[in-house]
Backbone as JSON, one array per atom type, in Angstrom:
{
  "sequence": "XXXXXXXXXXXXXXXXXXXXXXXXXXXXXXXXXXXXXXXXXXXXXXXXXXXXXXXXXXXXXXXXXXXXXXXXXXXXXXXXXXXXXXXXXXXXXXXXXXXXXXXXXXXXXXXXXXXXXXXXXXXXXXXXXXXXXXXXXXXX",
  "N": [[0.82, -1.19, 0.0], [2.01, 1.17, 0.89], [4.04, 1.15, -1.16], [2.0, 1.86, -3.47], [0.38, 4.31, -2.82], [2.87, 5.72, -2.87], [3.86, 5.84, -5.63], [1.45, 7.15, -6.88], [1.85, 9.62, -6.19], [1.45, 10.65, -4.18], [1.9, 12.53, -0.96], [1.54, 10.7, 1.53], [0.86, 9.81, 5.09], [-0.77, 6.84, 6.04], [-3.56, 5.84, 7.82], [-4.62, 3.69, 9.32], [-7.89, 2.18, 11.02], [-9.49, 0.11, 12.6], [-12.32, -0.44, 13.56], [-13.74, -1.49, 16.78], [-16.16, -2.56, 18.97], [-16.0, -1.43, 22.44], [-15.32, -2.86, 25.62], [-15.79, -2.29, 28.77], [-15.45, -3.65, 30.92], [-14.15, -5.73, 30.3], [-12.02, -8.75, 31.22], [-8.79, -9.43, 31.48], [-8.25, -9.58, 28.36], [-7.54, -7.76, 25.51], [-10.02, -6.3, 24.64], [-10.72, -3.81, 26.13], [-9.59, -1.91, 26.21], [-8.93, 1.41, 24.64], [-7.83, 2.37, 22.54], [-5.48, 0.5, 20.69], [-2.86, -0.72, 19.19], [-2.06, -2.65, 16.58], [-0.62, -5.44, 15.81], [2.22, -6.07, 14.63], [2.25, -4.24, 12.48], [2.66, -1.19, 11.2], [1.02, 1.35, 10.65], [-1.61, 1.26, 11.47], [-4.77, 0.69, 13.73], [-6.35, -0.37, 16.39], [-9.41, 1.21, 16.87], [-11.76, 1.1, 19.51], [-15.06, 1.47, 20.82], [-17.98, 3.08, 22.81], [-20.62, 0.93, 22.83], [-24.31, 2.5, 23.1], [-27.17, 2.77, 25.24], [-30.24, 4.0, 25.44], [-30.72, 3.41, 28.45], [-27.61, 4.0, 29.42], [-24.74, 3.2, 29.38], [-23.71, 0.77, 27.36], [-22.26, -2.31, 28.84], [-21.76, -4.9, 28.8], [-20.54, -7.71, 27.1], [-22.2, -8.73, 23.81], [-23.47, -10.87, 21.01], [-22.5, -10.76, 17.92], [-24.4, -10.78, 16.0], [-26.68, -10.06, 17.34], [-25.85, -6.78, 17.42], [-26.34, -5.11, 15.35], [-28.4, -3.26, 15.83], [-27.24, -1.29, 17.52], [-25.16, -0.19, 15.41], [-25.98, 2.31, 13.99], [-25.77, 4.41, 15.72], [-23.2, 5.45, 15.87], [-21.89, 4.83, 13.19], [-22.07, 5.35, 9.47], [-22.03, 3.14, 8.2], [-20.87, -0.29, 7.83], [-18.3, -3.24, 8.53], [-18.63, -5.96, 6.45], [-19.1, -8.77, 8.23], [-18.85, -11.38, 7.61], [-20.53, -13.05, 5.68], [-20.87, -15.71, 7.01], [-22.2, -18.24, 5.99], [-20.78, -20.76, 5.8], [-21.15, -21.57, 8.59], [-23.95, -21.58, 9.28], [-25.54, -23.81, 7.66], [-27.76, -24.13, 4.83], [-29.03, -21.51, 5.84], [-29.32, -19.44, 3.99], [-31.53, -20.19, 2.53], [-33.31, -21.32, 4.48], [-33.89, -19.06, 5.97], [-36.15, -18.27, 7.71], [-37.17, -19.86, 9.36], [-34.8, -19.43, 11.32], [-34.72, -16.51, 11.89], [-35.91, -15.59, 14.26], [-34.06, -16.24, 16.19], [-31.4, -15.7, 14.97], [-31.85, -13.67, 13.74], [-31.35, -13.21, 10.8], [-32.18, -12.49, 8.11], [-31.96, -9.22, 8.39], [-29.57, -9.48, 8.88], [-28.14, -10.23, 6.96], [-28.99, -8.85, 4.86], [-27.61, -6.04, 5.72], [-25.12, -6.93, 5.24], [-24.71, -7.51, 3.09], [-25.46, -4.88, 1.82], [-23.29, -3.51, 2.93], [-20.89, -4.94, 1.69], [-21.38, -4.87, -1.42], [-21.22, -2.4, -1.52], [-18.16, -1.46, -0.95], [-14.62, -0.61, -1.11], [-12.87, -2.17, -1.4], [-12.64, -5.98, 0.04], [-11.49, -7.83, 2.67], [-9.9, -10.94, 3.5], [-10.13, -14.02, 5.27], [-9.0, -16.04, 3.83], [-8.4, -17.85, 0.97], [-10.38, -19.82, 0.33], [-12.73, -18.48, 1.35], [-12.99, -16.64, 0.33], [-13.79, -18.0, -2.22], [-14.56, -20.86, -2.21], [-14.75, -24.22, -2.12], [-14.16, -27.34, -3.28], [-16.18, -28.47, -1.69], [-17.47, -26.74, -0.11], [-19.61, -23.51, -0.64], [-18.42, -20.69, -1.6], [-18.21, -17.33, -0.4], [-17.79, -14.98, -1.29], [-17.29, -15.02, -4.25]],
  "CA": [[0.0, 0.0, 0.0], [2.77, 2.26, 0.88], [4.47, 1.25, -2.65], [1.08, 2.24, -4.51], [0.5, 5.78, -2.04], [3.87, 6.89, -3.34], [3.64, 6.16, -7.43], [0.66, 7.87, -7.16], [2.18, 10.77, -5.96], [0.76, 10.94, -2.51], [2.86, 12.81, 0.28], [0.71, 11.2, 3.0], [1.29, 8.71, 6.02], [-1.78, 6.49, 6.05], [-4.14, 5.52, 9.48], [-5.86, 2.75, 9.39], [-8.8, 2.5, 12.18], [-10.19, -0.65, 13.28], [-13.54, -0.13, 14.46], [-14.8, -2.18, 17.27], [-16.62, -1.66, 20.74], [-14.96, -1.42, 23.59], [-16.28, -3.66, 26.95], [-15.28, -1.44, 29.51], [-15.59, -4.67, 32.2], [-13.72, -6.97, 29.99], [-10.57, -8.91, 32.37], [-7.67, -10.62, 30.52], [-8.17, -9.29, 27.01], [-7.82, -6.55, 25.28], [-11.32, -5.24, 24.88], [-11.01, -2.82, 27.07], [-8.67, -0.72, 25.43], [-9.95, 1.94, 24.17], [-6.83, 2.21, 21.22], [-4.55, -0.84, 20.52], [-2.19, -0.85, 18.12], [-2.41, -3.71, 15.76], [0.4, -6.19, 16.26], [2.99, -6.2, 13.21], [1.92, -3.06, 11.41], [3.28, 0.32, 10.93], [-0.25, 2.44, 10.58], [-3.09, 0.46, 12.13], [-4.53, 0.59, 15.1], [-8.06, -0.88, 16.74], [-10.28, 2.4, 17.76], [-12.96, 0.5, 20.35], [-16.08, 2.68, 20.82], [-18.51, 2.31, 23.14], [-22.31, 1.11, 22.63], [-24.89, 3.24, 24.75], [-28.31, 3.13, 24.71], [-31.37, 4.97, 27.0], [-30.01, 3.27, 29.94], [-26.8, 4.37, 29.8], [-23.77, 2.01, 28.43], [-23.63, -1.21, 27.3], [-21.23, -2.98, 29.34], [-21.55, -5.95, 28.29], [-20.68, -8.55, 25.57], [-22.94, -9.47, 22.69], [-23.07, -11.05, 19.76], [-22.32, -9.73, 16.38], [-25.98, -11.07, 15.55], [-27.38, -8.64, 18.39], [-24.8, -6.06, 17.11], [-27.3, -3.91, 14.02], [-29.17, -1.7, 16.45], [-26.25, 0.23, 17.89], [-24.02, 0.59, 14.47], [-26.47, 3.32, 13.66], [-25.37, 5.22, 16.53], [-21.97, 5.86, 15.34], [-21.79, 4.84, 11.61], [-22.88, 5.12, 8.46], [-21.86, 1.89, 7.24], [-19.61, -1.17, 8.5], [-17.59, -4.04, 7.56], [-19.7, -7.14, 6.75], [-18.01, -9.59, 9.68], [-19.03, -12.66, 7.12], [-22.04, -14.17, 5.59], [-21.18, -17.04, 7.72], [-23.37, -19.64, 5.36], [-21.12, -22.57, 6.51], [-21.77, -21.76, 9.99], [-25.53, -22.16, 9.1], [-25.97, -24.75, 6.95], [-28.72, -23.38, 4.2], [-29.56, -20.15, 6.14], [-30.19, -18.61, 2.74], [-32.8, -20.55, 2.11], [-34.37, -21.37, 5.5], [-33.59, -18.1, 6.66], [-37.28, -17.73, 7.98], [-36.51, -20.81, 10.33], [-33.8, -18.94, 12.55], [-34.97, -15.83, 11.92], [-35.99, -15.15, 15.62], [-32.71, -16.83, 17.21], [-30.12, -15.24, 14.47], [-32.03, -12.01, 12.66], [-30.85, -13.46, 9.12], [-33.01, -11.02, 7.34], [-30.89, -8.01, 9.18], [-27.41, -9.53, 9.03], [-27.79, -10.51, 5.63], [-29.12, -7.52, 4.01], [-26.72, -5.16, 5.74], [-23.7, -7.61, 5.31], [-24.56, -7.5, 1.24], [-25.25, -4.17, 1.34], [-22.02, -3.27, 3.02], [-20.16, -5.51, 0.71], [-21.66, -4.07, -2.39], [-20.72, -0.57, -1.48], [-16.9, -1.21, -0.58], [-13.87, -0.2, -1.72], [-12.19, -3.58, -1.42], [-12.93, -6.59, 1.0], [-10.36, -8.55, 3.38], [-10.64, -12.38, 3.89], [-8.7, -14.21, 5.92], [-8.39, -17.8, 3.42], [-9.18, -17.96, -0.27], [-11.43, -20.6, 0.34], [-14.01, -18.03, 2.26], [-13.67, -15.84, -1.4], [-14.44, -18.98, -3.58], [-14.96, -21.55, -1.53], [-13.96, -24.94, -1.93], [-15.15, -28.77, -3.54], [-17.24, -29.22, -0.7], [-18.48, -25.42, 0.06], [-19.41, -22.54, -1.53], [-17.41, -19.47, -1.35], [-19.28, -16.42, 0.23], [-17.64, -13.69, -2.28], [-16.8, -15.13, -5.48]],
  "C": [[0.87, 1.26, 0.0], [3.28, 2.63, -0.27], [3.21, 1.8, -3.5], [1.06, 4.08, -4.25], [1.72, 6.4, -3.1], [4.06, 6.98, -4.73], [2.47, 6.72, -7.61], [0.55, 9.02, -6.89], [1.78, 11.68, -4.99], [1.93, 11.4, -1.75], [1.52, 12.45, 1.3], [1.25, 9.9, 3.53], [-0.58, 7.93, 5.98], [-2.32, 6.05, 7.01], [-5.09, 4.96, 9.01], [-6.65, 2.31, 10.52], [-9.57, 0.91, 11.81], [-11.34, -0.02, 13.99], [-14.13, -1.06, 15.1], [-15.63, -1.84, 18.51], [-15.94, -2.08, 21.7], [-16.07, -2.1, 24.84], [-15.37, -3.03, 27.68], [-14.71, -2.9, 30.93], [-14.57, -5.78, 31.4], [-12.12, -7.1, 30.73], [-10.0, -9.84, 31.35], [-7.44, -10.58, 29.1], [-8.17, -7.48, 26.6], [-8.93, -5.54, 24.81], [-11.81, -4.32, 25.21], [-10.25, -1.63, 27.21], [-9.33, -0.34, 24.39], [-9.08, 1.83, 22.19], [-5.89, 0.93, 21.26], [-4.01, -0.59, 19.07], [-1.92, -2.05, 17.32], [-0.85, -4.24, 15.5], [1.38, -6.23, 14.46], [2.75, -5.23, 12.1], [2.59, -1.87, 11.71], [1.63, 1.64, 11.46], [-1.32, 1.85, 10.63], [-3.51, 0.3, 13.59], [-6.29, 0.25, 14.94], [-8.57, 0.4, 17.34], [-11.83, 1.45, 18.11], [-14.1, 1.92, 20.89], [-17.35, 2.09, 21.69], [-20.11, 2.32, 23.02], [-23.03, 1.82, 24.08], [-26.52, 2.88, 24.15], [-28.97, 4.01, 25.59], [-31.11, 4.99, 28.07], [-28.49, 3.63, 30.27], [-25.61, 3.45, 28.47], [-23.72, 0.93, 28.55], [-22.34, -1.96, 27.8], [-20.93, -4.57, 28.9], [-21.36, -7.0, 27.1], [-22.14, -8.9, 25.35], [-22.99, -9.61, 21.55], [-23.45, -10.16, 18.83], [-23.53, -9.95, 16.25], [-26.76, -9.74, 16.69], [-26.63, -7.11, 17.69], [-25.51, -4.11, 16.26], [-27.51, -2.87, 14.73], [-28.07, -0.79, 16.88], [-25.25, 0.37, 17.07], [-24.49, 1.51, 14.28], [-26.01, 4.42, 14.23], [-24.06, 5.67, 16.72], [-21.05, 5.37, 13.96], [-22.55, 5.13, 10.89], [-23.02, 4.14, 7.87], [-20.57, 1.5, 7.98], [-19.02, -2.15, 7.94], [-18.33, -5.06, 7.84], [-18.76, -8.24, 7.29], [-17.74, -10.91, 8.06], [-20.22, -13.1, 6.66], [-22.11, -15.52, 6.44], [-22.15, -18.24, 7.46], [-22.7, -20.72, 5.79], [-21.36, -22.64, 7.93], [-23.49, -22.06, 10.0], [-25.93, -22.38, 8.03], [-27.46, -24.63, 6.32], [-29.69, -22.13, 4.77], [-29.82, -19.34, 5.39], [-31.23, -18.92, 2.66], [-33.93, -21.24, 2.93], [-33.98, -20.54, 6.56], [-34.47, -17.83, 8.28], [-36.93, -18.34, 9.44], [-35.61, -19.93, 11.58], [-33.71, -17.35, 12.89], [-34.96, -14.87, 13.74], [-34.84, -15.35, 16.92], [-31.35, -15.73, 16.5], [-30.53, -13.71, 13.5], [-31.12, -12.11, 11.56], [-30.97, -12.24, 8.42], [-32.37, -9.48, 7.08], [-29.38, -8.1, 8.74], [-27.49, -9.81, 7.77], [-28.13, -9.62, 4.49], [-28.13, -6.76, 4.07], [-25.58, -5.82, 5.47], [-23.69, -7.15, 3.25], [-24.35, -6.12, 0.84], [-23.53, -3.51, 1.39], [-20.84, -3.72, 1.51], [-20.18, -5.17, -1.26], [-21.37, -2.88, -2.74], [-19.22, -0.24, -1.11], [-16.07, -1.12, -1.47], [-13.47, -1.58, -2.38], [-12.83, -4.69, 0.0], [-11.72, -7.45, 1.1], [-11.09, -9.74, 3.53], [-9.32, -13.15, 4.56], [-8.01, -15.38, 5.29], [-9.25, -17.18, 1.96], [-10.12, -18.77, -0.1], [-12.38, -19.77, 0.96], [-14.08, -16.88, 0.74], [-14.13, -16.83, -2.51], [-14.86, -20.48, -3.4], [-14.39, -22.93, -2.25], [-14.72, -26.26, -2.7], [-16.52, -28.92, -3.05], [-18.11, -27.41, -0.32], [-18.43, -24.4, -0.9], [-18.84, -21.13, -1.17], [-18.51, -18.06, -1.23], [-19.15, -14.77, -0.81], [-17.53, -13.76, -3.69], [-17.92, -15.1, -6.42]]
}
């Protein structure tokens, strides 16, 4: 990235921002830092933020599936975690089914839309961009 920045005739240093929430209560991890600098990088760092609602702040963990209602409250738009289809085995198409346990409907709209509207997307295995013999690949 740095090699592209500078043939394109950029004088800039670049800051890359992790966005996650911060658990103010969390013991033994780093959660609870509010900045963290991202292990092996130059210009990255995790900025943790924290959810609030009416009652005050959310102290506590919950899942990414719980997650939708308070991105509003300090984004416009986020990074889609994963379609996670092999974690639930035809959740496309018996969405309706888990609907009330996993809010499909929710995570899978905003995950597409996200993904539709990005610059670029990160993965951590080619097999989760094209997936594999046996599965199907969530981006390809």
């Amino acid at each position: 990235m740095l090699l592209r920045i500078k043939q394109q005739g950029l004088d800039i240093v670049p800051r890359i921002l992790i966005v996650k929430r911060l658990l103010p209560d969390a013991v033994g991890v780093t959660c609870n830092q509010r900045l963290e600098k991202v292990y092996g990088t130059e210009h990255s760092h995790i900025l943790r933020v924290l959810f609030r609602t009416e009652k005050g702040i959310l102290r506590k963990w919950i899942s990414r599936i719980e997650v939708w209602p308070y991105l509003e409250t300090f984004a416009e738009c986020t990074i889609a975690h994963a379609l996670e289809k092999t974690k639930y085995p035809d959740s496309d198409i018996y969405w309706k089914n888990f609907e009330e346990k996993y809010h499909f409907s929710c995570q899978f709209t905003a995950d597409l839309y996200v993904m539709n509207h990005t610059d670029f997307i990160i993965t951590s295995t080619f097999q989760e961009i094209v997936g594999s013999k046996d599965t199907v690949g969530q981006y390809g």
